[in-house]
Phi, psi and omega in degrees: 000135177259138181231161179224154180220132177234125182115070188266059178268205183295337175266312188294323183295310176293330175297320177296319178300319179296324177297316178297315181295333177281356175098008179276136171289113195241123181254145184226154172222138176208148176283344181253135184288324183304307179298325177299314181299320178296318180294319178297324182295328178262010167114004176283167181239134181278134172258153187282340182195165173303321178299313180296321177298313182297323179293336187268326192258167174271323180228126177248135180241145176230149176215093192234158191281328191221156173305322180296327178292323176302312180298320179299318184278325185275322190264171176091171185296336179249017182274173180300321182299321180297332181264359185282152176208174187303136175090347181278158182234137172243131181240122179254117179266005181288160170257103183233222181234162183294329179297321177294318176302313183293322176299312182296315181301318180295317182293319179288326178298325177299333180264002181084008180262167180246155181228136174238127167273123188219065178301158186237154175221147181139348176070180180303328179295317178293323177295317178297318183280343182077028181236042180291153166270132182233122181249119192247141170236143179140187184293141184296322181297315179297320178299313182296322179290328182276342189305316179300326178291316180298331180292349177295330181226005179236144176241354171225104188235125186225132167272114186263353179157203183282182183309131181096346183289321177298316178298319180301313181295321178296320178293324174299314180300313186284332175291329175292325176302317179299317179293313183297315182293326178293317178292322179297322177302314179295322180299310184290320178295320178296318178301313181299314182292332180273002176085018178254134177297118182301329179294323177291317177302318179301312183298324179287314182294329179302332181256019183231178188288342182276000186289146167220158180297339176299332177294316178300319181299319193263335196302309183289325178300316181289310184295327181260004178056045180245093189253020176300139190290123162263317171221112192282156174300322178304314181291321177297319178300317177299315184292319179294324175300320177295321179295317179295323177296317177298318179300317177298319182298325184256006177072040182249118176287138180230067186296313181292319179298323179296324176295317176298320179298324177296320179293320178295316179297321178297315179293327181297328183305323185242334190234027186303326182279354182270171181295156180299337176298339179284000173303337179291338193294318176299324178291320176302316181294321181291330183258354182066032184232121177257125178270119179210170183292132179278140177283135178279140177289138177268144182238000000 
């Protein structure tokens, strides 16, 4: 089976490497030369365009930042849709909106091809390790045919329903990240102001009912003041906006999520390119409290 991958970023490049290592003949397209060279070095093959890639492979995968990027890559005379034909599968690992999923699914169906929305969770670490969580929406037959390929970089893979269902679950996940990181910021700043070592508070809460995986994600970044983006505030802000739009579409109030969204938007003003753990920084500035690792006394 031949596969293709478009979107060789911090997630897509290691996912592509896992496909090559799993023995798949893997074709790639990227607007940036650097990622292409890295992919070629570990055994991928460059395609001249998304259309050419689609014409060559059995399954094409994309991992792109925005709905507009999906349209750029999928549509047009050199897009994936132009190269699609009966029996082929397109899998989108991007976090976009259900309307984009439905548009793509409809367009590929016209060509006899199948489409799966399959957002991923696990961050760059999960992509490197090949143990991503993958939530899929789309036809069951296409999912079953694609499953062996997805296992190259995922270890928890679920078909959650029809087209758009994978995206819905991903938006639920990411709106919770916004809430959790906002609450976590208050938790750590409060610990610091109350005279408790935040690292000790973390270790206790980790073994208590208030724990969330967001604490694991953020704790060392905050304590060591290392806010380089693994998952940026800009991207989280985009995802929460998509979740709020979906909630409006289906008539669902999200009062707590909106509060979290306000904190994310505030952090985005100054720290949008930084990691989501940097959501704490505006609160630190407002309270005059910096949360960092405490030095242990030597005896």
